[in-house]
Every structure is written in C-alpha cells, then in structure tokens.
Coordinates of C-alpha atoms and ligand atoms in Angstrom, one line a residue:
M1 CA 22.4 -32.3 66.2
A2 CA 24.3 -31.9 69.4
R3 CA 27.6 -33.3 68.7
H4 CA 30.1 -32.6 71.7
T5 CA 33.1 -34.8 70.3
R6 CA 34.4 -35.3 66.8
N7 CA 36.6 -38.0 65.7
A8 CA 36.5 -37.6 62.1
T9 CA 38.6 -39.8 60.2
L10 CA 40.9 -38.4 57.3
T11 CA 39.9 -40.2 54.0
P12 CA 42.0 -39.7 51.0
W13 CA 39.0 -38.9 48.7
I14 CA 39.8 -37.6 45.4
V15 CA 37.4 -34.8 45.1
T16 CA 37.0 -31.9 42.3
A17 CA 37.6 -28.6 43.7
L18 CA 34.6 -27.3 45.4
A19 CA 33.0 -24.6 43.1
T20 CA 31.9 -22.7 46.0
T21 CA 30.6 -19.2 45.2
L22 CA 29.5 -16.8 48.0
T23 CA 25.9 -17.5 47.2
G24 CA 26.7 -21.4 47.3
V25 CA 24.6 -21.7 44.2
A26 CA 26.1 -23.4 40.9
G27 CA 26.2 -20.9 38.3
C28 CA 23.7 -22.5 35.5
T29 CA 21.0 -24.7 36.8
P30 CA 17.9 -26.0 34.8
D31 CA 15.8 -23.4 37.0
A32 CA 18.0 -20.5 35.4
A33 CA 17.6 -21.7 31.9
S34 CA 16.2 -19.4 29.1
A35 CA 12.4 -19.2 28.2
H36 CA 13.2 -21.3 25.2
E37 CA 15.2 -24.2 27.1
T38 CA 12.7 -24.1 29.9
H39 CA 9.9 -25.2 27.6
T40 CA 11.9 -27.6 25.6
P41 CA 11.2 -31.0 27.6
A42 CA 14.5 -32.1 29.3
P43 CA 15.4 -34.5 32.2
G44 CA 15.4 -32.8 35.6
A45 CA 18.9 -32.8 37.2
A46 CA 19.9 -35.5 39.8
G47 CA 20.9 -33.0 42.7
I48 CA 20.0 -29.4 43.7
G49 CA 23.8 -28.3 43.4
D50 CA 25.0 -28.9 46.6
T51 CA 28.6 -29.3 46.5
L52 CA 29.1 -31.1 49.6
H53 CA 26.2 -33.8 48.7
P54 CA 25.8 -33.5 45.2
G55 CA 23.2 -36.1 44.5
L56 CA 20.8 -34.8 47.3
G57 CA 17.7 -33.0 46.1
N58 CA 16.6 -32.6 42.8
S59 CA 16.4 -30.0 40.1
G60 CA 13.6 -29.2 37.7
Y61 CA 10.7 -28.8 40.1
T62 CA 9.6 -27.5 43.3
V63 CA 7.8 -29.5 45.9
R64 CA 4.7 -27.7 47.8
H65 CA 3.5 -30.9 49.8
T66 CA 5.0 -34.0 51.2
A67 CA 2.8 -36.9 52.4
L68 CA 4.6 -40.3 53.7
A69 CA 2.4 -43.0 54.7
L70 CA 4.2 -45.9 56.7
R71 CA 2.4 -49.5 57.3
F72 CA 4.6 -51.4 59.6
A73 CA 4.3 -55.3 59.5
E74 CA 2.8 -56.7 62.8
D75 CA 6.4 -57.9 63.9
L76 CA 7.6 -54.2 63.1
T77 CA 10.7 -55.6 61.2
T78 CA 9.4 -54.4 57.7
Y79 CA 7.2 -51.6 56.4
T80 CA 5.9 -50.1 53.2
A81 CA 6.0 -46.5 52.7
T82 CA 4.2 -44.4 50.1
T83 CA 5.5 -41.1 49.5
T84 CA 3.3 -38.4 47.5
L85 CA 4.9 -35.2 46.5
H86 CA 3.0 -32.4 45.1
G87 CA 5.4 -30.6 42.8
R88 CA 5.5 -27.8 40.3
A89 CA 7.8 -28.1 37.1
T90 CA 10.2 -25.2 36.9
R91 CA 11.2 -26.3 33.4
S92 CA 9.5 -28.6 31.0
L93 CA 10.4 -32.3 32.3
F94 CA 10.3 -35.5 30.2
R95 CA 11.9 -37.1 33.2
F96 CA 12.7 -36.2 36.7
N97 CA 14.5 -37.7 39.9
L98 CA 13.7 -38.2 43.5
D99 CA 16.2 -39.4 46.2
L100 CA 16.1 -43.2 47.1
T101 CA 18.5 -45.8 48.3
G102 CA 17.9 -49.2 49.1
T103 CA 14.2 -50.5 49.9
T104 CA 12.4 -52.4 47.0
V105 CA 10.1 -49.9 44.5
R106 CA 6.6 -51.3 44.5
S107 CA 5.0 -48.8 42.1
V108 CA 5.3 -45.4 40.6
T109 CA 2.6 -43.2 39.4
V110 CA 2.7 -39.5 38.1
D111 CA -0.8 -37.9 38.3
G112 CA -2.4 -41.4 39.0
R113 CA -0.9 -43.1 36.0
K114 CA 1.7 -45.4 35.9
A115 CA 5.2 -44.1 35.3
T116 CA 8.4 -46.0 34.3
W117 CA 11.6 -45.7 36.6
T118 CA 14.9 -46.7 36.6
R119 CA 17.3 -46.5 39.6
S120 CA 21.0 -45.6 39.9
G121 CA 22.8 -44.8 43.0
Q122 CA 20.8 -42.9 45.3
E123 CA 18.7 -41.7 42.0
L124 CA 15.2 -42.9 41.2
R125 CA 14.6 -41.6 37.6
V126 CA 11.0 -41.3 37.0
T127 CA 9.4 -40.9 33.5
P128 CA 5.6 -39.7 33.3
P129 CA 3.3 -41.0 30.6
A130 CA 3.7 -37.5 29.1
P131 CA 6.2 -34.7 29.7
V132 CA 5.0 -32.3 32.5
P133 CA 4.9 -28.7 31.1
S134 CA 6.8 -25.9 32.6
G135 CA 5.1 -24.1 35.4
R136 CA 2.5 -27.4 35.6
G137 CA 1.8 -28.9 39.2
F138 CA 2.1 -32.5 39.3
S139 CA 1.9 -35.2 41.8
V140 CA 4.3 -38.3 42.0
E141 CA 3.6 -41.3 44.4
V142 CA 6.3 -43.8 45.2
T143 CA 5.4 -47.0 47.2
V144 CA 8.4 -48.8 48.5
R145 CA 8.8 -51.7 50.9
A146 CA 11.9 -52.2 53.1
P147 CA 13.2 -53.7 56.2
V148 CA 13.6 -51.6 59.4
A149 CA 17.4 -51.4 60.2
G150 CA 18.2 -53.4 62.9
P151 CA 20.5 -53.1 66.3
E152 CA 23.6 -53.3 64.3
A153 CA 22.8 -49.9 62.6
A154 CA 21.9 -48.5 66.1
G155 CA 25.7 -48.9 66.7
K156 CA 26.3 -46.2 64.2
L157 CA 24.2 -43.7 65.9
G158 CA 25.8 -40.4 66.1
T159 CA 28.1 -40.9 63.1
A160 CA 25.7 -41.7 60.4
A161 CA 22.3 -40.9 58.9
I162 CA 21.1 -44.2 59.2
G163 CA 17.3 -43.6 58.4
M164 CA 14.9 -45.7 60.3
V165 CA 16.4 -48.1 63.0
R166 CA 14.7 -50.4 65.6
A167 CA 16.4 -51.8 68.7
K168 CA 15.5 -52.1 72.3
G169 CA 11.7 -52.2 71.4
V170 CA 11.6 -48.8 69.7
I171 CA 12.0 -47.4 66.2
Q172 CA 13.3 -43.9 65.6
T173 CA 15.1 -42.0 62.8
I174 CA 18.4 -40.6 62.6
N175 CA 18.1 -38.9 59.1
Q176 CA 20.5 -35.8 58.9
P177 CA 21.6 -34.9 56.3
S178 CA 21.0 -38.1 54.0
G179 CA 19.1 -40.8 55.8
A180 CA 15.4 -39.8 54.8
H181 CA 15.8 -41.4 51.2
R182 CA 16.7 -44.7 53.0
I183 CA 13.3 -44.7 54.4
A184 CA 11.3 -43.6 51.3
A185 CA 11.5 -41.7 48.2
F186 CA 12.0 -37.9 48.9
A187 CA 13.7 -34.7 47.5
D188 CA 16.2 -35.1 50.2
H189 CA 17.5 -31.6 50.6
P190 CA 16.3 -28.9 53.2
A191 CA 16.1 -26.3 50.3
Q192 CA 13.3 -28.4 49.0
K193 CA 11.2 -28.7 52.3
A194 CA 7.4 -28.5 52.3
P195 CA 4.4 -28.7 54.6
T196 CA 4.3 -32.7 55.4
T197 CA 1.6 -35.1 56.4
I198 CA 2.9 -38.3 58.0
T199 CA 0.6 -41.1 58.4
I200 CA 1.7 -44.2 60.4
A201 CA -0.2 -47.7 60.9
A202 CA 1.3 -49.8 63.4
P203 CA 0.0 -52.5 65.6
T204 CA -2.4 -51.4 68.3
R205 CA 0.1 -52.8 71.0
V206 CA 2.6 -50.0 70.4
N207 CA 2.2 -46.2 70.3
T208 CA 3.3 -44.1 67.5
I209 CA 4.4 -40.3 67.1
A210 CA 5.9 -37.9 64.2
N211 CA 6.6 -34.5 63.7
G212 CA 3.6 -31.8 63.7
E213 CA 0.3 -32.1 65.4
L214 CA -1.9 -35.3 65.8
T215 CA -5.0 -34.5 63.5
A216 CA -6.5 -38.0 63.3
T217 CA -6.6 -41.4 65.0
R218 CA -8.4 -44.5 63.6
R219 CA -8.5 -48.2 64.4
E220 CA -8.1 -50.8 61.6
G221 CA -8.8 -53.9 63.2
A222 CA -5.5 -54.7 65.0
Y223 CA -3.8 -51.6 63.7
T224 CA -4.2 -48.0 64.7
V225 CA -3.7 -45.5 62.3
R226 CA -2.4 -41.9 63.2
R227 CA -2.1 -38.9 61.0
F228 CA 0.3 -35.8 61.8
E229 CA 0.4 -32.7 60.3
S230 CA 3.4 -30.3 59.9
R231 CA 1.7 -27.1 58.5
Q232 CA 5.3 -25.4 58.7
K233 CA 7.6 -26.8 56.0
L234 CA 9.4 -29.8 57.0
A235 CA 12.9 -31.0 55.7
P236 CA 13.1 -34.8 55.1
E237 CA 16.0 -34.7 57.1
L238 CA 14.3 -33.4 60.0
I239 CA 11.4 -36.2 59.9
Q240 CA 11.1 -38.4 63.1
I241 CA 9.3 -41.6 63.3
G242 CA 8.5 -43.1 66.8
V243 CA 7.2 -46.4 67.3
G244 CA 7.2 -48.3 70.8
P245 CA 5.7 -48.8 73.9
F246 CA 5.7 -45.4 75.1
T247 CA 3.2 -42.6 76.6
V248 CA 2.6 -39.2 75.4
V249 CA 2.4 -36.7 78.2
K250 CA 0.8 -33.2 77.2
R251 CA 1.5 -29.9 79.1
P252 CA 0.8 -26.4 78.1
G253 CA 3.7 -24.3 77.5
P254 CA 4.7 -20.7 77.4
D255 CA 3.2 -18.2 74.7
G256 CA 0.3 -20.8 74.2
I257 CA 2.9 -23.5 72.6
K258 CA 1.5 -27.0 73.0
L259 CA 4.0 -29.3 74.6
R260 CA 4.2 -33.1 74.2
Y261 CA 6.7 -35.7 75.3
A262 CA 6.8 -39.5 74.2
L263 CA 8.3 -41.3 77.0
P264 CA 8.8 -45.0 77.8
T265 CA 5.9 -45.9 79.7
G266 CA 7.8 -47.0 82.6
Q267 CA 10.0 -44.3 83.0
V268 CA 7.4 -41.4 82.8
N269 CA 7.6 -40.6 86.5
D270 CA 11.5 -40.3 86.4
L271 CA 11.7 -38.3 83.3
M272 CA 8.9 -35.8 83.8
P273 CA 10.3 -33.6 86.6
Q274 CA 13.7 -33.0 84.7
I275 CA 11.5 -32.2 81.6
D276 CA 9.0 -30.0 83.4
A277 CA 12.0 -27.9 84.9
V278 CA 14.2 -27.4 81.8
V279 CA 12.1 -27.4 78.7
P280 CA 9.5 -24.4 79.4
K281 CA 12.4 -22.1 80.8
A282 CA 14.5 -23.1 77.8
L283 CA 11.7 -22.0 75.5
R284 CA 11.0 -18.9 77.5
F285 CA 14.8 -17.8 77.5
L286 CA 15.0 -18.4 73.9
T287 CA 11.7 -16.7 72.8
Q288 CA 12.6 -13.6 75.0
R289 CA 15.8 -13.3 72.9
L290 CA 15.0 -14.4 69.4
G291 CA 10.8 -13.6 69.3
P292 CA 8.1 -15.9 68.6
F293 CA 8.7 -19.6 68.5
P294 CA 8.5 -20.6 65.2
L295 CA 6.1 -23.8 65.8
R296 CA 2.8 -24.2 67.7
T297 CA 3.8 -27.7 69.0
Y298 CA 7.1 -28.6 70.9
G299 CA 8.1 -32.1 72.4
I300 CA 10.7 -34.5 73.0
Y301 CA 11.0 -38.3 71.7
A302 CA 12.8 -39.8 74.6
S303 CA 14.2 -43.1 73.2
P304 CA 16.3 -45.8 75.2
L305 CA 18.3 -46.1 71.8
G306 CA 19.8 -42.7 72.6
G307 CA 20.9 -40.1 70.2
E308 CA 20.4 -36.2 69.8
L309 CA 18.8 -34.7 67.0
E310 CA 16.7 -31.7 66.3
T311 CA 13.9 -33.5 64.5
Q312 CA 11.3 -30.7 63.9
S313 CA 8.9 -30.2 66.8
L314 CA 10.0 -33.4 68.4
T315 CA 13.5 -33.5 69.6
L316 CA 15.1 -36.9 69.8
L317 CA 16.9 -37.4 72.9
G318 CA 18.2 -40.4 74.8
T319 CA 16.3 -41.3 77.9
E320 CA 19.5 -41.4 79.8
E321 CA 20.0 -37.8 79.2
L322 CA 16.8 -37.0 80.9
T323 CA 17.0 -38.8 84.1
E324 CA 17.8 -36.9 87.0
E325 CA 21.3 -38.3 87.4
G326 CA 22.0 -38.0 83.7
M327 CA 20.8 -34.3 83.6
R328 CA 23.2 -33.7 86.5
A329 CA 26.3 -35.6 85.0
N330 CA 25.7 -34.5 81.4
G331 CA 24.6 -31.0 81.5
S332 CA 21.7 -32.4 79.6
D333 CA 19.9 -29.3 80.0
T334 CA 22.3 -27.3 77.8
V335 CA 21.5 -30.2 75.1
V336 CA 18.0 -29.3 75.2
A337 CA 18.6 -25.7 74.9
H338 CA 20.8 -26.4 71.9
E339 CA 18.3 -28.5 70.3
I340 CA 15.3 -26.1 70.9
S341 CA 17.3 -23.4 69.4
H342 CA 17.5 -25.6 66.3
E343 CA 13.9 -24.9 65.9
Y344 CA 14.8 -21.5 64.8
F345 CA 18.3 -22.2 63.4
G346 CA 18.1 -25.1 61.0
N347 CA 14.4 -26.1 61.2
S348 CA 12.4 -23.0 60.9
V349 CA 15.4 -21.3 58.9
S350 CA 16.5 -24.1 56.6
P351 CA 20.2 -24.0 55.1
R352 CA 20.2 -23.4 51.5
R353 CA 23.2 -25.7 51.0
W354 CA 24.9 -28.1 53.6
S355 CA 28.0 -25.6 53.6
D356 CA 25.7 -23.3 55.3
L357 CA 25.4 -25.8 58.2
W358 CA 27.3 -23.3 60.3
L359 CA 24.0 -21.2 60.5
N360 CA 22.2 -23.9 62.1
E361 CA 25.0 -25.4 64.4
G362 CA 27.2 -22.3 65.2
H363 CA 23.9 -20.8 66.3
A364 CA 22.8 -23.9 68.3
V365 CA 26.2 -23.8 70.4
Y366 CA 26.2 -20.1 70.7
Y367 CA 22.6 -20.2 72.3
Q368 CA 23.5 -23.3 74.3
S369 CA 26.4 -21.4 75.7
L370 CA 24.2 -18.3 76.3
W371 CA 22.0 -20.6 78.5
D372 CA 24.6 -22.4 80.3
Q373 CA 25.9 -18.9 81.4
A374 CA 22.7 -17.5 82.4
K375 CA 21.8 -20.4 84.5
G376 CA 25.4 -19.9 86.3
G377 CA 27.4 -22.3 84.2
S378 CA 30.5 -21.7 81.9
D379 CA 31.3 -17.8 81.2
L380 CA 30.2 -17.2 77.4
A381 CA 33.8 -15.5 76.7
D382 CA 35.6 -18.2 78.3
G383 CA 34.1 -20.8 76.4
M384 CA 34.6 -18.7 73.1
K385 CA 38.2 -17.9 74.0
R386 CA 38.8 -21.9 74.2
R387 CA 37.1 -22.4 70.8
Y388 CA 39.1 -19.5 69.4
Q389 CA 42.4 -21.1 70.6
D390 CA 41.6 -24.4 68.9
S391 CA 40.5 -22.8 65.9
A392 CA 43.8 -23.1 63.7
A393 CA 44.3 -26.7 64.2
Q394 CA 40.9 -27.5 63.3
L395 CA 40.2 -25.4 60.5
R396 CA 43.4 -26.3 58.8
K397 CA 42.2 -29.9 58.8
Q398 CA 38.8 -29.5 58.0
G399 CA 38.6 -26.1 55.7
P400 CA 36.8 -22.8 56.6
V401 CA 33.7 -22.5 58.7
A402 CA 31.3 -21.7 55.7
D403 CA 33.5 -23.8 53.1
P404 CA 34.4 -27.3 54.4
R405 CA 36.5 -29.6 52.6
R406 CA 34.4 -32.4 51.7
G407 CA 37.4 -34.4 51.6
A408 CA 38.3 -34.0 55.2
F409 CA 35.3 -35.8 56.4
T410 CA 34.3 -39.5 56.3
P411 CA 32.8 -40.4 53.1
E412 CA 29.3 -41.7 55.2
D413 CA 27.2 -38.6 54.8
M414 CA 29.0 -36.9 57.1
A415 CA 30.8 -34.5 54.6
P416 CA 29.3 -31.0 56.3
Y417 CA 30.0 -31.9 60.0
G418 CA 33.0 -30.8 61.9
W419 CA 34.4 -28.5 64.3
G420 CA 34.1 -25.8 61.9
A421 CA 30.2 -25.6 61.5
Y422 CA 29.5 -26.1 65.2
Q423 CA 32.5 -24.4 67.5
G424 CA 33.8 -22.2 64.4
G425 CA 30.0 -21.1 63.6
A426 CA 29.8 -20.2 67.3
V427 CA 33.2 -18.1 67.3
V428 CA 32.1 -16.3 64.4
L429 CA 28.9 -15.2 65.8
Y430 CA 30.7 -14.3 68.9
A431 CA 33.2 -12.0 66.6
L432 CA 30.1 -10.4 65.1
R433 CA 28.6 -9.4 68.6
Q434 CA 31.9 -8.1 69.6
K435 CA 32.0 -6.0 66.2
V436 CA 28.6 -4.6 66.3
G437 CA 27.5 -4.7 70.1
E438 CA 24.9 -6.8 72.1
A439 CA 22.2 -4.5 71.0
T440 CA 22.8 -4.6 67.3
F441 CA 23.6 -8.2 67.3
R442 CA 20.2 -9.0 69.0
R443 CA 18.4 -7.2 66.4
I444 CA 20.2 -9.1 63.7
E445 CA 19.6 -12.3 65.0
R446 CA 15.7 -11.6 65.7
A447 CA 15.5 -10.0 61.9
W448 CA 17.2 -13.2 60.8
V449 CA 14.7 -15.6 62.3
A450 CA 11.8 -13.6 61.4
E451 CA 12.7 -12.7 57.9
H452 CA 13.3 -16.4 57.1
R453 CA 11.0 -18.0 59.0
D454 CA 9.8 -21.3 57.3
G455 CA 12.3 -20.5 54.6
T456 CA 15.6 -21.4 53.3
A457 CA 18.7 -19.2 53.5
G458 CA 22.5 -19.1 53.1
T459 CA 25.3 -17.7 54.4
A460 CA 25.2 -14.8 51.6
D461 CA 21.8 -14.0 52.9
F462 CA 23.1 -13.6 56.6
I463 CA 25.9 -11.4 55.5
R464 CA 23.4 -9.1 53.4
L465 CA 21.0 -9.1 56.5
A466 CA 23.7 -8.5 59.2
S467 CA 24.9 -5.4 56.9
R468 CA 21.5 -4.0 56.5
V469 CA 20.7 -4.1 60.2
A470 CA 23.6 -2.9 61.4
G471 CA 23.8 -0.1 58.8
R472 CA 27.2 -0.9 57.5
D473 CA 29.0 -3.3 55.2
L474 CA 29.8 -6.2 57.3
G475 CA 30.8 -8.4 54.2
P476 CA 34.5 -8.0 54.3
F477 CA 34.7 -8.7 58.0
L478 CA 32.0 -11.8 58.2
R479 CA 34.0 -13.3 55.1
S480 CA 37.2 -12.8 56.8
W481 CA 36.1 -15.2 59.4
L482 CA 33.9 -17.3 57.3
Y483 CA 36.3 -18.2 54.5
A484 CA 39.5 -18.0 56.5
E485 CA 41.7 -21.0 57.8
K486 CA 43.2 -18.9 60.2
L487 CA 40.7 -16.6 62.0
P488 CA 41.3 -13.0 62.5
A489 CA 41.9 -10.9 65.6
M490 CA 39.1 -11.2 68.0
P491 CA 37.4 -7.7 68.4
G492 CA 37.6 -6.7 72.1
H493 CA 39.9 -9.5 73.0
P494 CA 43.5 -8.5 71.7
D495 CA 45.1 -11.1 74.0
W496 CA 43.4 -14.0 72.3
R497 CA 45.8 -16.2 70.3
T498 CA 44.8 -19.0 67.9
S499 CA 47.2 -22.1 68.5
Ligands
ZN501 ZN1 23.1 -29.1 66.8

C-alpha cells in the first residue's frame, strides 16, 4: 500500500508484551511438536503465531492450493463464495481452524464429507468426520453468503482492511492485512499463501477481473463466468476482485511481461496515455536493478472508488491518480513505481510475520524514491535525511522499525502500519547501502528477491542473507537500526541529526 500520510490514533490498548524473537516465530508451535505429539490427534491452533495479528493464519496444516468461487446476485449487492483449500496436515488433527468474519456459513465439507463447525470471533473451527492424520493431504470447502459492503464502508478506504466494497457502480477489494476473511473463509496470513484460482460469476452487463491470468470464460444464461489463475502463490491479503463497467486493455510489456489494464470504459482514452508512458518504463527500471520480474502478467485495476494497493499482478489505483492532471499534481508515477516494486517486495517475497512489514514497505518507499531521483525528482539522500530527522519522534511513538508496538496503532486491523515500516524501513535500507556500498547493496537486493522468490521470509532471513552476500556479519549493524527507537549515526553523513 502506498500511504503518504499517517494519522494513527493512539489507543490505550492493554496488550501483553510482544514476545518478539529475532526470528519472529513463537517458540513452541504445533508444527514443532515431537513425533509422539504430532501423531496424537489434537486441535490446530487458531493463529500462525503472529504477535501483531494473533488470530490470522492457522496452525496444524500448510496450504497447497486455494480456490475461490464467487457468484454475485443480479443487483451485485450480495454474493455466495466457496473457498476450497487443499492442505496438508503438519500434525494429526481432530479439528482445525480457518479465518472467517461476518458472512453466513452455508456448508462445510472435508474431503467431500459434511463436517461440523463452530464460530468464535474471526475463527471458523472445523471438525472433520474423522481426524486428519499427520502428513495427509485434505481438502476443506466452505460456502458462505454475504452482502457486499456498501458506500459507507468505502469511506474507510485507506484506513482499514474492509474486504470487498461496492460503490460508484464498481466492486473492489481492500484486504491488507486482514480483510480477505471478511469475504470468505481463508487461512488469512501471507505465510500460508498458495497458488490460487479465482472464479467469478456475474451478470454479463458488467465485466470482472481478478489476480493472475484469465484462463476460461463461459456464458451461463444472463451470467458470464471467468476463471483467473495465479500460478505463483497468492496471499489472501493480496486478492483483488473487480466487478464493474470497465474495459480490459492489453499491451505487450518489456521482457515478455503481459500487461493488462481494467479501466472504466468511458475513461480508457483519458487514462491510457499516462499508463503507457509510465508502467513499461517503471517495469524496466525495476527489472534492471532487481532482476527478472516475478510474474508473467502485470496490470492495474483503475477504480473510481480510489485506493492504492499492491494486489498481486493487478495493482489497485484510483482513476484520479491516472488522469493527466492527477499524474502531474500527485506525482502518481512514483506511486506506480511503489506498487510495482511490491511485486518483488511483499508479493513474491511475503513477510513471515506482519512485524516484517518494513521489508515490504521500506523497499517500496526506497525504490519509489530511487525512481523519483532517476527521472529528475527529489534527490535520494535529501529524502532520506528528512526521514532520518523525523525518526526519533516517530519511533518513540510506534516502536522500532522491525518491532512496532501493537498498542501504538488503532485497533482496526492497522497494527503493523506506521511510519516505521514505510519511512523507517527505507532509512534502514539506505543505511545499509551507505555501510556496504552501492555495488554490494545491489547484490544483496538481487539475491533477496531471487532466493526468496515466490516464498516467505522475515527480518532474520534478511540479516543472514545480507551478511552472507557482503561477506561480513551485518547482524549487529542491522539490529541496531531495526530494533532501536533512536537510530544510530548514518554512515557517510556524520552531520545528520535525529530530532
Ligand atoms: Zn506500499
């Protein structure tokens, strides 16, 4: 997400101390149980062990494939959604969880047989007819029915993970970090991402789009059903569902990347000149620095509702950002560069835990700034100096870059977001570049996105990789930046001061 301003309200939450370790992984999870424990049927845990979002994701199984089938009502105000997760038990399970909030559950089956279920908060607890043995593959299918959130929810765009929303004649999703399970049942954590098939059935009078490649279209009476395949793993938080009167424009992109843009039909001619001028150039700029693009397809879903979100292979952007005037007035081309860089940082390399968000956002802000400098905008060092000066006040409020205090943010899904992940993360990357030099820094970055491509990695992984590539232990240096509320002196800039 490209958040330029922050106004997180301080909420006096009573939270237990964050048991953050350098790996960010809780010490004893069901996955780490002994052989005996692994084979004794037990319930899977309600979360994956994320200190900022304890309920997100689920333990006891891995996800190998996710399918989401959506069917909208004729008037687009409600839908039914069937999620089919193909998982593998990492311990013997007599019960396991999925994440689900709101919606009405219609049916739950495991391996095609009716399962019993209960709900508690954001958890759907599923008891299969017989325990799933450790190591066994299984499929769970959950069908729900729900209203699409209306215009009142659209007012929260940019401040909350609202799931699916409908206003101004279109439907879009804003899931990050925890909105997907408001749409349907998921293992809603990026560390449980999987290749995903999305099928959308909607009245033929509107168009539909989703992440990945369109692989099938069929008519069913007054409906059109389209199937989209994401061969690369896709986290539920990065799912995009577009429904509305838009036209899909296709273009050949650099390096064989297939470009497609879903644009309001009446605005195609207004928006395409800016898109054609910026997207291929930004893609080339980033692939030259970082190596092969992680996807075969990239594009934008331009919505009159607005929003900026790096939904995988299909960035969500407000139409007003892409008009000639909007592009000039807002510097939206840097937003485009920010969101495209997320395809490497955050989408292809997913955060292991939400406290690793600086690896998504710090990188996106860093490459957005580099792009801006390359096209004659602000000087990279000037921008980093300003961020460095602001750092003391911000980190005092919100906690260190890689260990934000949950209580510092609003309770509405926003725990990991803040200055630290965005601006702080970019400053840390700049400090690393200053420490190791530009050539080594580039090698670290290219190795990071290559070695963790289509994977999940966290702060400790980054420190290890940077140290290995640089040929020296960068642990003490990076930890002194990532886990401090007052940043150390900036290498190469002894005159820089924090406020
Ligand atoms: Zn972002």
